[in-house]
Every structure is written in C-alpha cells, then in structure tokens.
PDB file of C-alpha atoms in Angstrom:
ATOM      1  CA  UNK A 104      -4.471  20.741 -17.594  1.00  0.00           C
ATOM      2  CA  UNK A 105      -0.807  22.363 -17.338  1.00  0.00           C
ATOM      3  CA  UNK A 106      -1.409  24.000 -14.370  1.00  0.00           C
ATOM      4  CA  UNK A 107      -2.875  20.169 -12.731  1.00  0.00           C
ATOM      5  CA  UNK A 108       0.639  18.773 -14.091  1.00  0.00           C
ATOM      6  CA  UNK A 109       2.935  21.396 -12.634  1.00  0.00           C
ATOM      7  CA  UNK A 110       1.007  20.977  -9.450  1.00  0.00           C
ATOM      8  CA  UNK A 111       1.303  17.093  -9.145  1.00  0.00           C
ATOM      9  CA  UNK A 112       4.817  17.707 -10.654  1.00  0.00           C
ATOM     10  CA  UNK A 113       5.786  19.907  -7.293  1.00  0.00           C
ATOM     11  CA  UNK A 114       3.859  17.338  -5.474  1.00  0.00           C
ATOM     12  CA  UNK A 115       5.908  14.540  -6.838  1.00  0.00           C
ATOM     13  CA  UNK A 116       9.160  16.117  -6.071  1.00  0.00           C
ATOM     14  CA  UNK A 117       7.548  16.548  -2.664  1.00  0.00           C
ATOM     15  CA  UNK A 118       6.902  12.919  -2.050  1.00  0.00           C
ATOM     16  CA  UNK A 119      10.638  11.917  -3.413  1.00  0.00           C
ATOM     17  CA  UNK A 120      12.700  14.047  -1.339  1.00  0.00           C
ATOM     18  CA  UNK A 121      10.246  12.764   1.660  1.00  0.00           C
ATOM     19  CA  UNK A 122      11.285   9.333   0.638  1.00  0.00           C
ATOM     20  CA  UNK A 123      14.970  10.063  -0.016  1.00  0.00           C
ATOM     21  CA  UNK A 124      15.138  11.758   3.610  1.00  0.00           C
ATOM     22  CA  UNK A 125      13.329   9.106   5.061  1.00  0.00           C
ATOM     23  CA  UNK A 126      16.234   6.570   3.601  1.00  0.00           C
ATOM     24  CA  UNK A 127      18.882   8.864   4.922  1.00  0.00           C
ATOM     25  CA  UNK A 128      17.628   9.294   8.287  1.00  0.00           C
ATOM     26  CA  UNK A 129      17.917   5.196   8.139  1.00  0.00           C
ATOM     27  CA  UNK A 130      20.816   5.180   7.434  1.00  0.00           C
ATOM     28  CA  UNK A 131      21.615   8.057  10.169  1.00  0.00           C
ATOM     29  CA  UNK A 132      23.118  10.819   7.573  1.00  0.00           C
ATOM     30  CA  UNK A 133      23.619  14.335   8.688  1.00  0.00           C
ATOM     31  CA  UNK A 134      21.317  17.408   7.777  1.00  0.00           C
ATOM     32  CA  UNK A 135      23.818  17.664   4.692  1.00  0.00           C
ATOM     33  CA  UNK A 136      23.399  14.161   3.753  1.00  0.00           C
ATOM     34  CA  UNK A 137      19.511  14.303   4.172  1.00  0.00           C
ATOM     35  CA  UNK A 138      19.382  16.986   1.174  1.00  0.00           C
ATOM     36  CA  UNK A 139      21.602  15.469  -1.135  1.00  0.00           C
ATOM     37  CA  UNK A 140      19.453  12.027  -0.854  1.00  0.00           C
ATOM     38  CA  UNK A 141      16.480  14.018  -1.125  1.00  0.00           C
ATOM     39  CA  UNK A 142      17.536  16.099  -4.155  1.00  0.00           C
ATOM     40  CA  UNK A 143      18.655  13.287  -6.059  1.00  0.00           C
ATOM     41  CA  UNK A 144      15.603  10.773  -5.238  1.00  0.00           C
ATOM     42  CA  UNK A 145      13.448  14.006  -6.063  1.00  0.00           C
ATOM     43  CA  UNK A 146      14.877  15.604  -9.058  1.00  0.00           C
ATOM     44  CA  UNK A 147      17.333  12.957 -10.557  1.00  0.00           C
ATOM     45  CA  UNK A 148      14.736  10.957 -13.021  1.00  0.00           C
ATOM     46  CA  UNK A 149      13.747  14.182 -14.234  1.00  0.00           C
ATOM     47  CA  UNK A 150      17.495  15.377 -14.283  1.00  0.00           C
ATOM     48  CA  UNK A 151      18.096  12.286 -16.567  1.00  0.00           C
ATOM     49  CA  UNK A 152      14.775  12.530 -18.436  1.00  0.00           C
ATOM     50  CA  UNK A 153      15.460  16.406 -19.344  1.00  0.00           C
ATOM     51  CA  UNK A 154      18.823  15.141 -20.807  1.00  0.00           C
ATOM     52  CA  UNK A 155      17.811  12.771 -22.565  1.00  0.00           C
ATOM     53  CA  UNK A 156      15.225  14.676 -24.499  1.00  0.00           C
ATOM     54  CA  UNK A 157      17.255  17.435 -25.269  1.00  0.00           C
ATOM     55  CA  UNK A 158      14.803  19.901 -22.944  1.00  0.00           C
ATOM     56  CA  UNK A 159      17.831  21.648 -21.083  1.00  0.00           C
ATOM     57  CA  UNK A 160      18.920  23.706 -18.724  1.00  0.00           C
ATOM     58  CA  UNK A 161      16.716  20.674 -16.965  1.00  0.00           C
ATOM     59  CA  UNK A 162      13.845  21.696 -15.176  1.00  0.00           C
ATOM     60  CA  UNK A 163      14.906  22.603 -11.818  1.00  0.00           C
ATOM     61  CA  UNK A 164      17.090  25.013 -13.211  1.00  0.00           C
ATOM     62  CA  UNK A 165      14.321  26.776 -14.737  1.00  0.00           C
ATOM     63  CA  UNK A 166      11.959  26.730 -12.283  1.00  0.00           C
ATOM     64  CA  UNK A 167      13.445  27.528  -8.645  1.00  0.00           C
ATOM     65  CA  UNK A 168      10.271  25.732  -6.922  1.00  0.00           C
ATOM     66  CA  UNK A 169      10.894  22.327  -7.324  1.00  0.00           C
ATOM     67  CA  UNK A 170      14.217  23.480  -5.303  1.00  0.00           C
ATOM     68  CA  UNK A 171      12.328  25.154  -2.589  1.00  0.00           C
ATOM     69  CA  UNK A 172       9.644  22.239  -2.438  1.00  0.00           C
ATOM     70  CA  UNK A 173      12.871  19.788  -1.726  1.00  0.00           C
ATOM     71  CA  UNK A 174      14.376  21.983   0.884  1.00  0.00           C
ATOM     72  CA  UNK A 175      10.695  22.996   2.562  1.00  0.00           C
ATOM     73  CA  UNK A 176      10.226  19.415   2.537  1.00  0.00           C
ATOM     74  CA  UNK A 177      13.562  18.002   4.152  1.00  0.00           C
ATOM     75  CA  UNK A 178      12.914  20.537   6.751  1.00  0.00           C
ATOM     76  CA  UNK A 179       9.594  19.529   8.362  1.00  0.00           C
ATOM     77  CA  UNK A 180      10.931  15.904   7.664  1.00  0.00           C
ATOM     78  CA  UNK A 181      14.203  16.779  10.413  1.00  0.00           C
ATOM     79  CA  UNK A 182      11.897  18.742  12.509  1.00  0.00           C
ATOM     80  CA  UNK A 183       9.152  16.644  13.241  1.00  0.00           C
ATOM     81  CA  UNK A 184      10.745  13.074  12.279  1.00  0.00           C
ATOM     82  CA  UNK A 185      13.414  13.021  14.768  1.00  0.00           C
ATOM     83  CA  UNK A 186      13.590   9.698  15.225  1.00  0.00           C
ATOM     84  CA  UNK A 187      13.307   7.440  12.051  1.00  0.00           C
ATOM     85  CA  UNK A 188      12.998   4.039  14.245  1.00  0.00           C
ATOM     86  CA  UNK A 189       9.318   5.352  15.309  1.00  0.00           C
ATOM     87  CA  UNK A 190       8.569   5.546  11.721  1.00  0.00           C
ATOM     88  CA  UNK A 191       6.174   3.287  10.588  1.00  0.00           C
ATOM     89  CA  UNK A 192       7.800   0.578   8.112  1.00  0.00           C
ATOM     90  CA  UNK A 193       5.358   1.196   5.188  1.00  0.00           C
ATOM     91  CA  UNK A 194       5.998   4.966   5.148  1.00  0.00           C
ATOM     92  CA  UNK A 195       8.924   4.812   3.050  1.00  0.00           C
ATOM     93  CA  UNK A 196       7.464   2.617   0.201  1.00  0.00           C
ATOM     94  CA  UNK A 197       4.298   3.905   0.010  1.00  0.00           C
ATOM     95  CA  UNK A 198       5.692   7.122  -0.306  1.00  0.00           C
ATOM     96  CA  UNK A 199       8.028   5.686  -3.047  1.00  0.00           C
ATOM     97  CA  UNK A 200       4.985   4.142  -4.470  1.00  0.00           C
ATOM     98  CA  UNK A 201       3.440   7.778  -5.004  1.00  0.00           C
ATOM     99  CA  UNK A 202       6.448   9.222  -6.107  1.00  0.00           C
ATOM    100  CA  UNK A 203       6.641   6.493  -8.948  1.00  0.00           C
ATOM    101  CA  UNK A 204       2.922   6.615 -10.086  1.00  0.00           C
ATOM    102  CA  UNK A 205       3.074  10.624 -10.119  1.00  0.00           C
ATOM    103  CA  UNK A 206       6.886  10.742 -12.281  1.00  0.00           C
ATOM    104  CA  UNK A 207       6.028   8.115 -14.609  1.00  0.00           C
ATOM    105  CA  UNK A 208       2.610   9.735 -15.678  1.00  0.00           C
ATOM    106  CA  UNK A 209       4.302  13.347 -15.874  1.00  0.00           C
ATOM    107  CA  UNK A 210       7.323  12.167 -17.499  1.00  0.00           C
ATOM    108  CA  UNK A 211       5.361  10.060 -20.159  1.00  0.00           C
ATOM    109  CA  UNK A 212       3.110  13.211 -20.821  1.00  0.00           C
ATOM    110  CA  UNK A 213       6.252  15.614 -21.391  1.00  0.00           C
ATOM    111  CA  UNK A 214       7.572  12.953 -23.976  1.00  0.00           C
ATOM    112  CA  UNK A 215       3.455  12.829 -25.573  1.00  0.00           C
ATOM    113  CA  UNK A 216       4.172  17.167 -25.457  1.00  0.00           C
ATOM    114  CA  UNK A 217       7.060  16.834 -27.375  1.00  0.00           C
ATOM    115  CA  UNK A 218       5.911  14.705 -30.184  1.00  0.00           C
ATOM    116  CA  UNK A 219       7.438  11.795 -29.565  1.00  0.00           C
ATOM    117  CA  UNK A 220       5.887   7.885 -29.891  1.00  0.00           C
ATOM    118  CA  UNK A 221       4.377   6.215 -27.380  1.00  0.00           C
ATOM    119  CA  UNK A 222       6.811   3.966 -27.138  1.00  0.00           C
ATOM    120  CA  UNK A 223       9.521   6.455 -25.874  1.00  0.00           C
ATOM    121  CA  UNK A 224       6.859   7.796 -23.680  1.00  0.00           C
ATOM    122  CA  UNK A 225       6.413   5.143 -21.660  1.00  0.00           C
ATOM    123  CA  UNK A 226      10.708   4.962 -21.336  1.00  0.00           C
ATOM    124  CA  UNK A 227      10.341   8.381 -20.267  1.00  0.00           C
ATOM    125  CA  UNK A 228       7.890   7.736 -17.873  1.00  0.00           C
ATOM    126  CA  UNK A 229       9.932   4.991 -16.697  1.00  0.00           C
ATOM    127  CA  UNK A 230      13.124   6.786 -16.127  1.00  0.00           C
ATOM    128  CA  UNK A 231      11.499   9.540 -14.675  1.00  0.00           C
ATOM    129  CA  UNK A 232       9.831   7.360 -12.746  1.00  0.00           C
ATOM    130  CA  UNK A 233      12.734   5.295 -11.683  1.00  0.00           C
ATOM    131  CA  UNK A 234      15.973   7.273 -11.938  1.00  0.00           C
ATOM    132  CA  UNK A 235      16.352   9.429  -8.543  1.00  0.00           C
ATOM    133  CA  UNK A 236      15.424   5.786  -6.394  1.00  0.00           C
ATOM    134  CA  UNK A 237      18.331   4.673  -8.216  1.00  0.00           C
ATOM    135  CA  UNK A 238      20.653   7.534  -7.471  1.00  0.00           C
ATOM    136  CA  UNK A 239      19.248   7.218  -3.963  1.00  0.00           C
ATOM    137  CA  UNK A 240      19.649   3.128  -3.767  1.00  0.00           C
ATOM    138  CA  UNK A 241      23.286   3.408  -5.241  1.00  0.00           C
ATOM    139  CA  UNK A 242      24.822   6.102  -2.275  1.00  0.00           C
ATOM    140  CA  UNK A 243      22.682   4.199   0.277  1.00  0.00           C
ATOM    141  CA  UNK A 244      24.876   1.491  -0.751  1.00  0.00           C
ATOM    142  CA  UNK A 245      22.279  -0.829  -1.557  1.00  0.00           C
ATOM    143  CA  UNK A 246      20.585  -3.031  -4.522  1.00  0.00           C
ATOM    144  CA  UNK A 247      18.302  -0.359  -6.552  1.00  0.00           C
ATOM    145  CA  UNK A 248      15.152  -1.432  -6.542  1.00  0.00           C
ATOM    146  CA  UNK A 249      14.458  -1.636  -9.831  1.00  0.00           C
ATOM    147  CA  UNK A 250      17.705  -4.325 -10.439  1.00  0.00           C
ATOM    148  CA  UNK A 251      15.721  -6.772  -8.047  1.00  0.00           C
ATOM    149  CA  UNK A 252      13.184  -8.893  -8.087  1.00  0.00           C
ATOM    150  CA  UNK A 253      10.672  -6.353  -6.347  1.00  0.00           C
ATOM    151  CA  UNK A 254       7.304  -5.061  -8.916  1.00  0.00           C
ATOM    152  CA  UNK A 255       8.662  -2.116  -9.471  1.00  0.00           C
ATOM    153  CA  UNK A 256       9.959  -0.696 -12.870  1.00  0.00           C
ATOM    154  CA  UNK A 257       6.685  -3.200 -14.266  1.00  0.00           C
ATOM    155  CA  UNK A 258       4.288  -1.044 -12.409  1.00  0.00           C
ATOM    156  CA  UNK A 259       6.215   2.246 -13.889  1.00  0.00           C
ATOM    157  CA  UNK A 260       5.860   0.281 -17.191  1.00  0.00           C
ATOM    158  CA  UNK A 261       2.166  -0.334 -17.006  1.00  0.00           C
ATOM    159  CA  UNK A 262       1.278   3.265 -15.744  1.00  0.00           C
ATOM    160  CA  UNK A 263       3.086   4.531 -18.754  1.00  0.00           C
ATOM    161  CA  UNK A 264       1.367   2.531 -21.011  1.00  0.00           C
ATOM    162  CA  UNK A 265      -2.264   3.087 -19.263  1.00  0.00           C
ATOM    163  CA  UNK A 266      -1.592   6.581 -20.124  1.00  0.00           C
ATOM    164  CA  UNK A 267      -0.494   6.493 -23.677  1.00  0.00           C
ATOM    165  CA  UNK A 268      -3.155   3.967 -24.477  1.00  0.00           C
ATOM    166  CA  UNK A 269      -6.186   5.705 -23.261  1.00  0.00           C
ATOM    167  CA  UNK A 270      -4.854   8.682 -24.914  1.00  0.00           C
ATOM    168  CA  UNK A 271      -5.310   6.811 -28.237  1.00  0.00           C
ATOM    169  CA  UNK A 272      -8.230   6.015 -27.094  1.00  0.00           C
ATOM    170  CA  UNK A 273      -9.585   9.396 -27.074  1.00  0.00           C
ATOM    171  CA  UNK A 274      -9.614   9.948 -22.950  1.00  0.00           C
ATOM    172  CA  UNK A 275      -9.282  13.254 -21.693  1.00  0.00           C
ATOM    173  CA  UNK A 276      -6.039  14.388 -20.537  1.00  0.00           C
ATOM    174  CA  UNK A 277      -7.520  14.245 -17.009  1.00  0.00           C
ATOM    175  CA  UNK A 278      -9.196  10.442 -17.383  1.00  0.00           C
ATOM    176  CA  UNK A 279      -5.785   9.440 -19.173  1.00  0.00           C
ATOM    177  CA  UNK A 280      -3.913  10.878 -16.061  1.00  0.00           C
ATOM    178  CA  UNK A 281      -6.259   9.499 -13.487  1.00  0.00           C
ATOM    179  CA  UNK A 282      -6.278   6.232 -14.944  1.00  0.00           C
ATOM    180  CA  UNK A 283      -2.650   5.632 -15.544  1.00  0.00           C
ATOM    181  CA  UNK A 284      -1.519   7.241 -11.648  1.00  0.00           C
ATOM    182  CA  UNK A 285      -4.064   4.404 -10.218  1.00  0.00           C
ATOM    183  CA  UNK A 286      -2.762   1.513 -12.199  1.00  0.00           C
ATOM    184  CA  UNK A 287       0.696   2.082 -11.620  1.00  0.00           C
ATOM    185  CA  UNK A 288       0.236   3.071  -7.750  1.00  0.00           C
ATOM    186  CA  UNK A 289      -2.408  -0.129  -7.563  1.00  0.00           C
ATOM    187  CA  UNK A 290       0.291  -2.145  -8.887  1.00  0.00           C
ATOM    188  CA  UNK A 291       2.865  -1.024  -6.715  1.00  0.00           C
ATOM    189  CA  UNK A 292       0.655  -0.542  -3.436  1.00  0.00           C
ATOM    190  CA  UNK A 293      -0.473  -4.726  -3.740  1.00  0.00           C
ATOM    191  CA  UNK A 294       3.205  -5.809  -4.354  1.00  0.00           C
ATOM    192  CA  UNK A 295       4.658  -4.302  -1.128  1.00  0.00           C
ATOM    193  CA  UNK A 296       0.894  -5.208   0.787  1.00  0.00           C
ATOM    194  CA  UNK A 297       1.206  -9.236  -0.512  1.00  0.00           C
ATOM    195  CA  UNK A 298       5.237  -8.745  -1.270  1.00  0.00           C
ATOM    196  CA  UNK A 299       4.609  -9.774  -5.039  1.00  0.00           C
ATOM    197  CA  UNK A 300       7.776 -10.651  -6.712  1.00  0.00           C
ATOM    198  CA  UNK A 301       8.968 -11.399 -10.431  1.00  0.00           C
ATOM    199  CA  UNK A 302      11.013 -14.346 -10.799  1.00  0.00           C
ATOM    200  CA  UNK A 303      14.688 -14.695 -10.471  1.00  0.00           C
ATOM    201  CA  UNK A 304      17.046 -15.344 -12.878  1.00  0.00           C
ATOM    202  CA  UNK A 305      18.944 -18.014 -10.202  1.00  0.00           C
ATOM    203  CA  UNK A 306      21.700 -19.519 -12.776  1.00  0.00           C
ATOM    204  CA  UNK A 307      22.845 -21.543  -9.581  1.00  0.00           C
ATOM    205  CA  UNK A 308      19.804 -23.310  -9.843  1.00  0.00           C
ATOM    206  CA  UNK A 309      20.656 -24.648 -13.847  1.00  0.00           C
TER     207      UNK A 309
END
C-alpha cells in the first residue's frame, strides 16, 4: 500500500503543478513564473502539512522526485501548450479537482500514519488538499477558491472524512482510498459540471 501512496503522491504533485502552470500561462507569466506557480500549487499544502505535523525537513526535501515530477511536468506543459487560449476551459478545474481528491486522501492517511485522530486527519487532508491553490490563487492575484462560495474545501472535507470513516469501519487501506478519492472528486467534478454553490454570507442583504 506505501508504494500505491507514493505513486499517487508523485501523481498528485503532477496534476498540481499542471494546474498551477496552466493558471500562469493565463495569466501570461514567463518560464520563471510558470515554475514558481507550479511548485507552490504542487508542493505548498504538503509544505504546510509537513510543518504542521512536525515531519520536517518537509517532504520534497527528502525526496528529490516530487522536484523532478514538477519541473518534468512544467516542461511538456510550455512545450506542447503554447497557447493557453486553445485550452479547453474545464482543463484547469478538473485538473484542480484531481489534485484535491488525490492530496486530501494522502494527506489524511499521513496524519492516520502518525497516530493522530481522525479529526486532525481530515484537517490534514484538507490543508494538504487546499494549501498550494491558495498560494497559487493569492500571487495570481485573485479570490482563493476555497474563501468563496465555490464547493470546494466541503468536497476536501467529505473525502477526508470518507476515508477516516471507512477505516473505522474496517475497509482496506485500498477500499478506504478508493472510496474517499471518488467522493471528494464526485463532489467536486458535479459542482463545476452544474456550478453548485454554498450560500453567501451577503450582510448587504440584512
């Protein structure tokens, strides 16, 4: 089962620093500026997570992979994405949408690891999930995603909680892990299709 994390792990990090290239070639950033969005969208939940758990020198430092993954990835994303207009709109958040589904699970399973509740699990999970899209949404100048009305920390929430539940439950690592990446990437995946939002908190409206 460890090697099936570190592989969706790398994948992960693979399908952030697609996403945080993708937002800087929309925002028309140099080669430079592509790989600091991607690093950050793709290793700065996990950055944050490591921290926070005491786990340090943070992952990436440890393991040099998840750096070449990022820079292998930005790469084919400048050579054959040359022009970000002709991308199709959905290719951004639906990568984001994997990217969240795969970090919350892996960062809710290295809290589990560590022996802590299930109730810092899921936060784990969540800022794993979560964290680089902020770092990326922040020095794109924009909203973060998670600060608006969009379903998108919830879905982090409720894949955490799918997995930490049906490992109660007695699921295999592998069911647990299944189960949880679906709900939180169905979640996701049917908010941007039927643009699902929570409700505002409008205090003009009171």
């Amino acid at each position: 089962m460890k090697e099936w994390v570190y592989f969706f792990d790398l994948c992960g990090t693979a399908v952030f620093a697609l996403s945080g290239a993708l937002a800087a070639g929309r925002h028309r950033m140099d080669p430079f500026g592509v790989i600091v969005l991607a690093s950050v969208t793709a290793i700065g939940g996990g950055s944050i997570r490591d921290a926070l758990l005491g786990t340090t020198p943070v992952f990436w430092i440890r393991d040099h992979n998840y750096i070449i993954v990022i820079l292998a990835t930005v790469l084919l994303t400048l050579i054959f994405i040359r022009k970000p207009k002709k991308v199709p709109q959905y290719t951004l958040p639906v990568a984001d949408a994997l990217g969240l589904a795969l970090f919350t699970v892996i960062g809710a399973e290295k809290a589990l690891n560590l022996g802590l509740s299930g109730m810092i699990a899921v936060v784990m999970g969540l800022i794993t999930g979560v964290g680089g899209g902020i770092i990326r949404d922040v020095l794109c100048r924009q909203v973060p995603m998670i600060l608006r009305t969009e379903i998108y920390a919830t879905a982090s929430i409720f894949g955490g909680i799918s997995y930490t539940l049906a490992l109660s439950l007695g699921a295999a690592n592998k069911a647990a892990f299944a189960v949880a990446m679906i709900s939180a990437l169905a979640i996701r995946l049917a908010a941007i299709k039927w643009h699902l939002r929570l409700p505002a908190f409008d205090l003009k409206k009171t």
